[in-house]
Tab-separated table of C-alpha atoms in Angstrom:
chain	number	residue	atom	x	y	z
A	1	MET	CA	-18.826	31.687	-52.991
A	2	VAL	CA	-17.331	31.259	-49.633
A	3	SER	CA	-16.765	27.664	-48.525
A	4	THR	CA	-18.627	26.923	-45.008
A	5	VAL	CA	-17.860	23.275	-44.789
A	6	THR	CA	-14.673	21.721	-43.806
A	7	SER	CA	-14.050	18.118	-43.131
A	8	LYS	CA	-14.769	16.717	-39.577
A	9	SER	CA	-10.997	15.804	-39.083
A	10	SER	CA	-9.979	19.518	-39.677
A	11	ARG	CA	-12.480	21.167	-37.789
A	12	PRO	CA	-11.063	23.377	-35.064
A	13	GLY	CA	-11.129	21.814	-31.523
A	14	TYR	CA	-9.196	22.030	-28.133
A	15	GLY	CA	-7.015	19.028	-28.988
A	16	ARG	CA	-5.550	20.426	-32.142
A	17	LEU	CA	-5.303	23.948	-30.391
A	18	LEU	CA	-3.297	22.329	-27.465
A	19	ARG	CA	-0.831	20.757	-29.726
A	20	THR	CA	0.176	23.972	-31.118
A	21	ARG	CA	3.960	24.118	-31.087
A	22	GLY	CA	5.407	26.389	-28.134
A	23	ALA	CA	1.820	26.801	-26.750
A	24	TRP	CA	2.431	25.193	-23.369
A	25	THR	CA	5.523	27.499	-22.730
A	26	PHE	CA	3.181	30.574	-21.964
A	27	LEU	CA	0.029	28.709	-21.073
A	28	LEU	CA	1.286	27.233	-17.974
A	29	PRO	CA	3.008	30.343	-16.413
A	30	GLY	CA	0.068	32.404	-17.724
A	31	PHE	CA	-2.541	30.201	-15.900
A	32	ALA	CA	-0.255	30.566	-12.602
A	33	ALA	CA	0.126	34.544	-13.184
A	34	ARG	CA	-3.598	35.091	-13.621
A	35	GLN	CA	-4.791	33.124	-10.644
A	36	PRO	CA	-4.214	36.058	-8.386
A	37	PHE	CA	-6.538	38.345	-10.473
A	38	ALA	CA	-9.449	36.150	-9.251
A	39	MET	CA	-8.422	36.274	-5.530
A	40	LEU	CA	-7.823	40.262	-5.373
A	41	THR	CA	-11.361	41.596	-4.916
A	42	LEU	CA	-12.741	39.034	-2.623
A	43	SER	CA	-9.438	38.961	-0.540
A	44	ILE	CA	-9.911	42.899	-0.090
A	45	VAL	CA	-13.676	42.628	0.856
A	46	LEU	CA	-13.000	39.989	3.438
A	47	LEU	CA	-10.034	41.711	4.850
A	48	VAL	CA	-11.521	45.087	5.318
A	49	GLN	CA	-14.988	43.899	6.352
A	50	HIS	CA	-12.966	41.908	9.167
A	51	THR	CA	-10.991	45.138	10.232
A	52	THR	CA	-14.021	47.755	9.737
A	53	GLY	CA	-17.183	45.647	10.364
A	54	SER	CA	-18.750	47.058	7.139
A	55	TYR	CA	-19.466	45.636	3.799
A	56	GLY	CA	-20.127	49.161	2.426
A	57	ALA	CA	-16.414	50.057	3.425
A	58	ALA	CA	-15.086	46.953	2.323
A	59	GLY	CA	-16.841	47.283	-1.046
A	60	ALA	CA	-15.745	50.766	-1.478
A	61	VAL	CA	-12.011	49.912	-1.117
A	62	ALA	CA	-12.314	47.024	-3.262
A	63	ALA	CA	-13.995	49.417	-5.733
A	64	ALA	CA	-11.286	51.653	-5.600
A	65	THR	CA	-8.903	48.936	-6.703
A	66	GLY	CA	-11.185	48.032	-9.522
A	67	VAL	CA	-11.501	51.583	-10.938
A	68	SER	CA	-7.838	52.333	-10.924
A	69	MET	CA	-7.014	48.684	-12.753
A	70	ALA	CA	-10.042	49.478	-15.333
A	71	LEU	CA	-8.388	53.095	-15.680
A	72	PHE	CA	-4.825	51.822	-16.110
A	73	ALA	CA	-5.312	48.513	-17.839
A	74	PRO	CA	-5.716	49.708	-21.480
A	75	TYR	CA	-2.712	52.092	-21.031
A	76	SER	CA	-0.777	49.010	-19.954
A	77	GLY	CA	-2.153	47.243	-22.949
A	78	ARG	CA	-1.037	49.936	-25.450
A	79	LEU	CA	2.585	50.237	-23.720
A	80	ALA	CA	2.654	46.133	-24.025
A	81	ASP	CA	1.890	46.337	-27.937
A	82	ARG	CA	4.582	49.275	-28.404
A	83	HIS	CA	7.505	48.165	-26.252
A	84	GLY	CA	6.765	44.605	-25.390
A	85	GLN	CA	5.214	42.500	-22.703
A	86	ARG	CA	8.124	42.013	-20.606
A	87	ALA	CA	9.071	45.686	-20.385
A	88	VAL	CA	5.589	46.249	-18.871
A	89	LEU	CA	4.967	43.414	-16.763
A	90	LEU	CA	8.304	43.028	-14.745
A	91	PRO	CA	7.953	46.567	-13.008
A	92	GLY	CA	4.267	46.064	-13.073
A	93	VAL	CA	4.401	43.030	-10.762
A	94	LEU	CA	6.833	44.326	-8.354
A	95	ALA	CA	4.827	47.631	-7.614
A	96	HIS	CA	1.582	45.404	-7.333
A	97	THR	CA	3.180	43.151	-4.845
A	98	LEU	CA	4.642	46.288	-2.858
A	99	ALA	CA	1.118	48.140	-2.870
A	100	ALA	CA	-0.847	44.888	-2.010
A	101	THR	CA	1.187	44.431	0.963
A	102	ALA	CA	0.847	48.068	2.024
A	103	LEU	CA	-2.905	47.892	1.732
A	104	THR	CA	-2.909	44.648	3.987
A	105	ALA	CA	-0.608	46.354	6.741
A	106	LEU	CA	-2.870	49.425	6.665
A	107	ALA	CA	-6.134	47.502	7.048
A	108	LEU	CA	-4.389	45.304	10.096
A	109	ALA	CA	-3.172	48.564	11.505
A	110	HIS	CA	-7.044	49.747	11.556
A	111	ALA	CA	-5.699	52.915	9.409
A	112	PRO	CA	-8.490	55.371	8.398
A	113	LEU	CA	-10.407	54.671	5.351
A	114	TRP	CA	-8.766	57.194	3.246
A	115	ALA	CA	-5.357	55.499	3.719
A	116	LEU	CA	-7.011	52.267	2.576
A	117	PHE	CA	-8.158	54.234	-0.586
A	118	ALA	CA	-4.670	55.612	-0.943
A	119	ALA	CA	-3.065	52.062	-0.946
A	120	ALA	CA	-6.097	50.591	-3.288
A	121	VAL	CA	-5.427	52.757	-6.023
A	122	PRO	CA	-1.880	51.589	-6.840
A	123	THR	CA	-2.834	47.920	-5.889
A	124	GLY	CA	-5.597	48.086	-8.882
A	125	ALA	CA	-3.378	49.982	-11.429
A	126	SER	CA	-0.484	47.666	-11.243
A	127	VAL	CA	-2.544	44.527	-11.720
A	128	PRO	CA	-0.674	42.488	-14.699
A	129	GLN	CA	-3.012	42.029	-17.693
A	130	ILE	CA	-1.916	38.357	-17.941
A	131	GLY	CA	-5.276	37.527	-20.011
A	132	PRO	CA	-4.784	40.041	-22.548
A	133	MET	CA	-1.182	39.171	-22.996
A	134	VAL	CA	-1.879	35.654	-23.402
A	135	ARG	CA	-4.672	36.189	-25.931
A	136	ALA	CA	-1.992	38.399	-27.765
A	137	ARG	CA	0.376	35.363	-27.742
A	138	TRP	CA	-2.099	33.081	-29.262
A	139	GLY	CA	-2.504	35.658	-32.117
A	140	VAL	CA	1.249	35.279	-32.849
A	141	LYS	CA	1.061	31.669	-32.919
A	142	LEU	CA	-1.798	31.135	-34.849
A	143	LYS	CA	-2.039	34.247	-36.998
A	144	ASP	CA	-4.912	33.480	-39.738
A	145	SER	CA	-5.553	29.903	-38.486
A	146	PRO	CA	-9.116	28.820	-37.892
A	147	LEU	CA	-8.233	27.891	-34.760
A	148	MET	CA	-8.364	31.467	-33.297
A	149	PRO	CA	-12.033	31.233	-32.152
A	150	THR	CA	-11.107	28.120	-30.563
A	151	ALA	CA	-8.347	29.877	-28.780
A	152	ALA	CA	-10.719	32.673	-27.686
A	153	ALA	CA	-13.039	30.044	-26.171
A	154	PHE	CA	-10.107	28.199	-24.355
A	155	GLU	CA	-9.023	31.451	-22.635
A	156	SER	CA	-12.394	32.250	-21.409
A	157	VAL	CA	-12.670	28.717	-19.800
A	158	THR	CA	-9.040	29.346	-18.332
A	159	ASP	CA	-10.463	32.389	-16.815
A	160	GLU	CA	-13.315	30.950	-15.428
A	161	LEU	CA	-11.435	28.129	-14.037
A	162	THR	CA	-9.394	30.820	-11.954
A	163	PHE	CA	-12.468	32.035	-10.832
A	164	VAL	CA	-13.538	28.699	-9.493
A	165	LEU	CA	-10.238	28.297	-7.627
A	166	GLY	CA	-9.632	31.809	-6.765
A	167	PRO	CA	-12.400	32.631	-4.665
A	168	LEU	CA	-12.226	29.253	-2.928
A	169	LEU	CA	-8.526	29.740	-1.933
A	170	ALA	CA	-9.078	33.374	-1.056
A	171	THR	CA	-12.157	32.327	1.373
A	172	ALA	CA	-10.317	29.353	2.855
A	173	LEU	CA	-7.161	31.610	3.618
A	174	CYS	CA	-9.020	34.362	4.940
A	175	THR	CA	-11.363	32.326	7.167
A	176	ALA	CA	-9.250	29.403	8.258
A	177	VAL	CA	-5.863	31.105	8.472
A	178	ASP	CA	-6.031	34.839	8.817
A	179	PRO	CA	-8.074	37.874	7.287
A	180	ALA	CA	-4.868	38.913	5.835
A	181	ALA	CA	-3.817	35.436	4.395
A	182	GLY	CA	-5.732	36.146	1.010
A	183	LEU	CA	-4.245	39.253	-0.002
A	184	LEU	CA	-0.644	38.420	0.930
A	185	THR	CA	-1.209	35.197	-1.016
A	186	GLU	CA	-2.478	37.164	-3.820
A	187	ALA	CA	0.687	39.341	-3.913
A	188	ALA	CA	3.176	36.652	-3.658
A	189	LEU	CA	1.557	34.512	-6.531
A	190	THR	CA	1.614	37.615	-8.761
A	191	LEU	CA	5.149	38.070	-8.199
A	192	VAL	CA	6.198	34.614	-8.897
A	193	GLY	CA	3.616	33.942	-11.747
A	194	GLY	CA	4.494	37.358	-13.510
A	195	VAL	CA	8.207	36.761	-13.627
A	196	LEU	CA	7.709	33.215	-14.750
A	197	PHE	CA	5.460	34.569	-17.505
A	198	ALA	CA	7.649	37.480	-18.430
A	199	ALA	CA	10.526	34.878	-18.870
A	200	GLN	CA	8.784	33.194	-21.848
A	201	LYS	CA	10.403	35.537	-24.748
A	202	GLY	CA	10.037	33.155	-27.322
A	203	THR	CA	6.503	33.602	-27.799
A	204	GLU	CA	6.169	37.185	-26.964
A	205	PRO	CA	4.615	39.457	-29.859
A	206	ALA	CA	7.278	41.738	-31.615
A	207	ALA	CA	7.390	45.174	-29.875
A	208	ALA	CA	8.837	47.024	-32.909
A	209	ALA	CA	6.082	45.844	-35.218
A	210	ALA	CA	3.409	46.335	-32.762
A	211	HIS	CA	4.504	49.951	-32.501
A	212	ALA	CA	4.320	50.660	-36.141
A	213	ARG	CA	0.663	49.444	-36.186
A	214	VAL	CA	-0.701	51.332	-33.190
A	215	LYS	CA	1.111	54.286	-33.430
A	216	HIS	CA	-1.783	56.513	-35.114
A	217	ALA	CA	-4.960	54.671	-33.802
A	218	SER	CA	-6.479	53.182	-30.526
A	219	ALA	CA	-8.564	50.177	-30.152
A	220	LEU	CA	-11.103	52.697	-28.493
A	221	SER	CA	-11.780	54.520	-31.744
A	222	VAL	CA	-13.530	51.250	-33.009
A	223	PRO	CA	-17.360	51.833	-32.627
A	224	GLY	CA	-17.826	48.056	-31.920
A	225	VAL	CA	-15.293	47.877	-29.257
A	226	ARG	CA	-17.100	50.902	-27.397
A	227	VAL	CA	-20.365	48.513	-27.723
A	228	LEU	CA	-18.528	45.470	-26.194
A	229	ILE	CA	-16.925	47.807	-23.502
A	230	VAL	CA	-20.830	48.524	-22.270
A	231	THR	CA	-21.544	45.044	-22.526
A	232	PHE	CA	-18.722	43.885	-20.434
A	233	LEU	CA	-19.464	46.566	-17.901
A	234	GLY	CA	-22.667	44.734	-17.287
A	235	ILE	CA	-20.815	41.351	-16.989
A	236	GLY	CA	-18.709	42.926	-14.371
A	237	SER	CA	-21.886	43.844	-12.427
A	238	VAL	CA	-22.637	40.149	-12.148
A	239	PHE	CA	-19.318	39.607	-10.792
A	240	GLY	CA	-19.137	42.121	-8.298
A	241	GLY	CA	-22.654	42.114	-7.202
A	242	MET	CA	-22.476	38.374	-6.609
A	243	GLN	CA	-19.232	38.584	-4.485
A	244	VAL	CA	-20.468	40.913	-2.188
A	245	SER	CA	-24.045	39.557	-2.006
A	246	LEU	CA	-23.027	35.784	-1.582
A	247	ALA	CA	-20.497	36.963	1.266
A	248	ALA	CA	-23.042	38.754	3.161
A	249	PHE	CA	-25.709	36.126	2.737
A	250	SER	CA	-22.978	33.479	4.057
A	251	GLU	CA	-22.271	35.630	6.991
A	252	SER	CA	-26.285	36.137	7.560
A	253	ILE	CA	-26.683	32.391	8.063
A	254	GLY	CA	-23.613	31.950	10.249
A	255	SER	CA	-21.865	29.924	7.749
A	256	PRO	CA	-18.975	32.384	6.172
A	257	GLY	CA	-17.139	29.623	4.639
A	258	LEU	CA	-20.050	29.013	2.268
A	259	ASN	CA	-19.232	31.766	0.388
A	260	GLY	CA	-16.321	30.363	-1.545
A	261	VAL	CA	-18.525	27.099	-2.238
A	262	LEU	CA	-21.361	29.317	-3.614
A	263	TYR	CA	-19.337	31.553	-5.680
A	264	GLY	CA	-17.190	28.464	-6.888
A	265	VAL	CA	-20.586	26.892	-8.333
A	266	PHE	CA	-21.304	30.262	-10.169
A	267	ALA	CA	-18.125	30.150	-11.539
A	268	ALA	CA	-18.132	26.344	-12.349
A	269	GLY	CA	-21.199	26.907	-14.316
A	270	ASN	CA	-19.424	29.606	-16.230
A	271	MET	CA	-16.398	27.496	-16.992
A	272	LEU	CA	-18.505	24.374	-18.004
A	273	SER	CA	-20.616	26.391	-20.617
A	274	GLY	CA	-17.243	27.845	-21.887
A	275	ILE	CA	-16.003	24.653	-22.723
A	276	VAL	CA	-19.154	23.578	-24.590
A	277	CYS	CA	-19.273	26.937	-26.563
A	278	GLY	CA	-15.740	26.286	-27.620
A	279	ALA	CA	-16.439	22.877	-28.695
A	280	VAL	CA	-19.376	23.835	-30.991
A	281	ALA	CA	-19.392	24.707	-34.450
A	282	TRP	CA	-21.788	27.596	-34.326
A	283	LYS	CA	-23.678	28.508	-37.540
A	284	ALA	CA	-25.293	31.525	-36.242
A	285	ALA	CA	-23.309	34.957	-36.589
A	286	PRO	CA	-21.534	36.274	-33.462
A	287	GLN	CA	-23.402	39.359	-33.235
A	288	ARG	CA	-26.801	37.390	-33.146
A	289	ARG	CA	-25.396	34.968	-30.472
A	290	LEU	CA	-24.174	37.612	-28.394
A	291	VAL	CA	-27.612	39.397	-27.954
A	292	ILE	CA	-29.329	36.012	-27.485
A	293	GLY	CA	-26.744	34.915	-25.069
A	294	TYR	CA	-26.714	38.201	-23.222
A	295	ALA	CA	-30.682	38.499	-23.055
A	296	ALA	CA	-30.466	34.896	-21.092
A	297	LEU	CA	-27.923	36.362	-18.591
A	298	ALA	CA	-30.134	39.247	-18.011
A	299	LEU	CA	-33.150	37.351	-17.311
A	300	ALA	CA	-31.219	34.819	-15.178
A	301	ALA	CA	-29.614	37.621	-13.123
A	302	SER	CA	-32.825	39.391	-12.482
A	303	ALA	CA	-34.170	36.419	-10.479
A	304	LEU	CA	-31.240	36.415	-8.186
A	305	TRP	CA	-32.720	38.767	-5.487
A	306	THR	CA	-35.664	36.397	-4.931
A	307	ALA	CA	-33.620	33.587	-3.601
A	308	HIS	CA	-33.861	32.883	0.185
A	309	SER	CA	-32.152	29.366	0.523
A	310	VAL	CA	-28.655	27.967	-0.019
A	311	ALA	CA	-30.288	25.731	-2.672
A	312	LEU	CA	-31.993	27.862	-4.879
A	313	LEU	CA	-29.202	30.575	-4.643
A	314	GLY	CA	-26.827	27.928	-5.625
A	315	GLY	CA	-28.966	26.815	-8.693
A	316	LEU	CA	-29.668	30.466	-9.704
A	317	GLY	CA	-25.757	31.258	-9.419
A	318	LEU	CA	-25.054	28.088	-11.619
A	319	LEU	CA	-27.591	29.209	-14.086
A	320	VAL	CA	-26.110	33.074	-14.172
A	321	GLY	CA	-22.793	31.484	-14.477
A	322	MET	CA	-23.772	29.345	-17.476
A	323	CYS	CA	-25.026	32.536	-19.076
A	324	ILE	CA	-21.739	34.598	-19.008
A	325	ALA	CA	-19.252	32.443	-20.830
A	326	PRO	CA	-21.117	32.562	-24.144
A	327	ALA	CA	-21.030	36.333	-23.877
A	328	LEU	CA	-17.213	36.682	-22.951
A	329	ILE	CA	-16.386	34.198	-25.521
A	330	THR	CA	-18.483	35.835	-28.422
A	331	GLY	CA	-17.153	39.291	-27.225
A	332	TYR	CA	-13.603	38.151	-27.429
A	333	THR	CA	-14.155	36.777	-30.901
A	334	LEU	CA	-15.670	39.646	-32.165
A	335	VAL	CA	-12.524	41.777	-31.251
A	336	GLU	CA	-10.502	39.447	-33.814
A	337	GLY	CA	-12.859	40.914	-36.581
A	338	LEU	CA	-13.027	44.405	-35.401
A	339	VAL	CA	-9.595	45.389	-34.346
A	340	PRO	CA	-6.365	45.319	-36.435
A	341	ALA	CA	-3.784	43.093	-35.139
A	342	GLY	CA	-1.261	45.531	-33.664
A	343	ALA	CA	-4.009	47.211	-31.383
A	344	ARG	CA	-5.614	43.878	-30.078
A	345	THR	CA	-3.589	43.759	-26.632
A	346	GLU	CA	-5.086	47.296	-25.982
A	347	ALA	CA	-8.578	45.999	-27.033
A	348	PHE	CA	-8.443	42.987	-24.834
A	349	THR	CA	-7.451	45.231	-21.834
A	350	TRP	CA	-10.174	47.452	-22.722
A	351	LEU	CA	-12.480	44.737	-22.349
A	352	THR	CA	-10.813	43.202	-19.260
A	353	GLY	CA	-10.756	46.742	-17.611
A	354	ALA	CA	-14.362	47.049	-18.451
A	355	VAL	CA	-15.317	44.043	-16.410
A	356	ALA	CA	-13.323	45.210	-13.667
A	357	LEU	CA	-14.914	48.665	-13.604
A	358	GLY	CA	-18.452	47.048	-13.658
A	359	GLN	CA	-17.397	45.021	-10.896
A	360	ALA	CA	-16.012	47.806	-8.880
A	361	ALA	CA	-19.218	49.923	-9.263
A	362	ALA	CA	-21.130	46.607	-8.414
A	363	VAL	CA	-19.090	46.025	-5.096
A	364	THR	CA	-19.663	49.429	-4.103
A	365	VAL	CA	-23.322	49.654	-4.613
A	366	ALA	CA	-24.234	46.013	-3.641
A	367	GLY	CA	-22.118	46.714	-0.315
A	368	GLN	CA	-24.133	49.693	0.262
A	369	LEU	CA	-27.575	47.985	-0.276
A	370	GLU	CA	-26.661	45.074	2.095
A	371	ASP	CA	-25.805	47.611	4.859
A	372	ARG	CA	-28.694	49.877	4.337
A	373	LEU	CA	-31.385	47.663	3.182
A	374	TRP	CA	-32.405	44.015	3.344
A	375	ASN	CA	-30.252	40.828	3.473
A	376	GLY	CA	-29.837	40.000	-0.601
A	377	ALA	CA	-30.817	43.645	-1.614
A	378	GLY	CA	-27.253	43.473	-3.252
A	379	PHE	CA	-28.365	40.949	-5.960
A	380	LEU	CA	-30.385	43.873	-7.578
A	381	VAL	CA	-27.041	45.170	-8.728
A	382	PRO	CA	-26.459	42.354	-11.305
A	383	MET	CA	-30.035	42.716	-12.664
A	384	ALA	CA	-29.853	46.270	-13.085
A	385	GLY	CA	-26.403	46.184	-14.612
A	386	THR	CA	-27.073	43.198	-17.226
A	387	VAL	CA	-30.404	44.842	-18.375
A	388	LEU	CA	-29.133	48.364	-19.174
A	389	ALA	CA	-26.287	46.802	-20.931
A	390	LEU	CA	-28.756	44.537	-23.041
A	391	VAL	CA	-30.779	47.753	-24.092
A	392	THR	CA	-27.414	49.212	-25.399
A	393	LEU	CA	-26.320	46.005	-27.165
A	394	VAL	CA	-29.684	45.586	-28.836
A	395	ALA	CA	-29.673	49.366	-30.011
A	396	LEU	CA	-26.252	49.425	-31.440
A	397	ARG	CA	-25.701	45.798	-32.416
A	398	SER	CA	-25.101	46.907	-36.052
A	399	ARG	CA	-21.700	48.553	-34.893
A	400	LEU	CA	-20.314	44.918	-34.120
A	401	ALA	CA	-19.910	44.132	-37.885
A	402	GLY	CA	-16.455	43.030	-38.851
A	403	ARG	CA	-14.031	45.163	-40.701
A	404	PRO	CA	-14.372	44.856	-44.269
A	405	ARG	CA	-11.300	42.853	-45.518
A	406	GLY	CA	-11.765	40.782	-48.759
A	407	ARG	CA	-14.130	37.998	-48.162
A	408	THR	CA	-15.944	37.230	-44.865
A	409	VAL	CA	-17.076	34.283	-42.862
A	410	ALA	CA	-19.840	33.734	-40.247
A	411	ARG	CA	-17.459	34.427	-37.574
A	412	GLY	CA	-17.014	37.977	-38.321
A	413	VAL	CA	-13.317	37.783	-39.022
A	414	GLY	CA	-13.230	38.499	-42.827
A	415	HIS	CA	-9.421	38.327	-43.126
A	416	ARG	CA	-9.182	34.871	-42.491
A	417	ALA	CA	-9.563	31.756	-44.551
A	418	PRO	CA	-12.874	30.416	-45.209
A	419	VAL	CA	-13.408	27.744	-42.312
A	420	THR	CA	-16.500	26.287	-40.505
A	421	VAL	CA	-19.343	28.554	-40.032
A	422	ASP	CA	-19.487	29.887	-36.333
């Protein structure tokens, strides 16, 4: 029989996780390098809307960036598994810096829309996949440790902290300094942070071993990964719909600077619930937690379009944010049991790319709805995206069962030693 109880002193937690030898050598530069990711879409929306006067055009250009990132991210992850993170990261951050700078120059020059699209594609394709790379490094450090689910929660919290700071910084730069300041700062931070992260070679997963494991299989061949991709597409629709619709709402009431505050409240709810999720020793199976948590997200997102005041919109945004983190954390935790170790960077980039693709589609549709219908119509996008993803998740939830590998625990990662039931 599998033991389901450990002593209180040995229970995985954030303190124990952060005392992992060598963790801070990649955590600090990793945080700096992923910060620009949270600034990119909003910086593009604010810049292009300023130069064109259209949220529809701004959303479409931002969507082109998101789509290209979603399409190229898994390929980038596969290359990192095979050839090493440093070999992929260094040329990538340089290409991204050049492309984002070109997009900024074209927007300020009032170039035609097709030219902005042409610059948006390489800008998105070259976005460095820092989050998946950090998660892969945790895998190297922790191996079969029961701290892996705690690391998944910690990384999701870190992601959300960037989505608290990033939109606030992008909005402040674009509204108080210059419409181009947000995107230019994003490019500079990507370059500096990416180079610092790449310099941490001691914690980088071994490229040769990774190549041997992923040579004949892709993470996309795992049915559960495909279900998670649809689930994360719905989460992306929330991010994209909120970004455009909150910007339009703030503009409509004559307080554009309020956009960053409202989005920060939404992201803060996400971060705070993520902290709680990582600290709780869950007893329910992760598949069940994902379905229940996602149902709550769909319900909360369905109420956004009814909000017509700052206070109500802030409260609903906080609630929606609190529902996102549990779904993200549980999804990333499920990857540990679904995907072989040598393909996990690719798997993580598929999920990250799915969020970006859902965000891109949502930015486009929400921008068109805001331009053509009533103020707040863009909030219909998060509702539609999460409801459709929930239907898919419920119908295909059986595919999220972990790979059979010896004895199993409730976390869905049967190759681990017995740990506290999650």
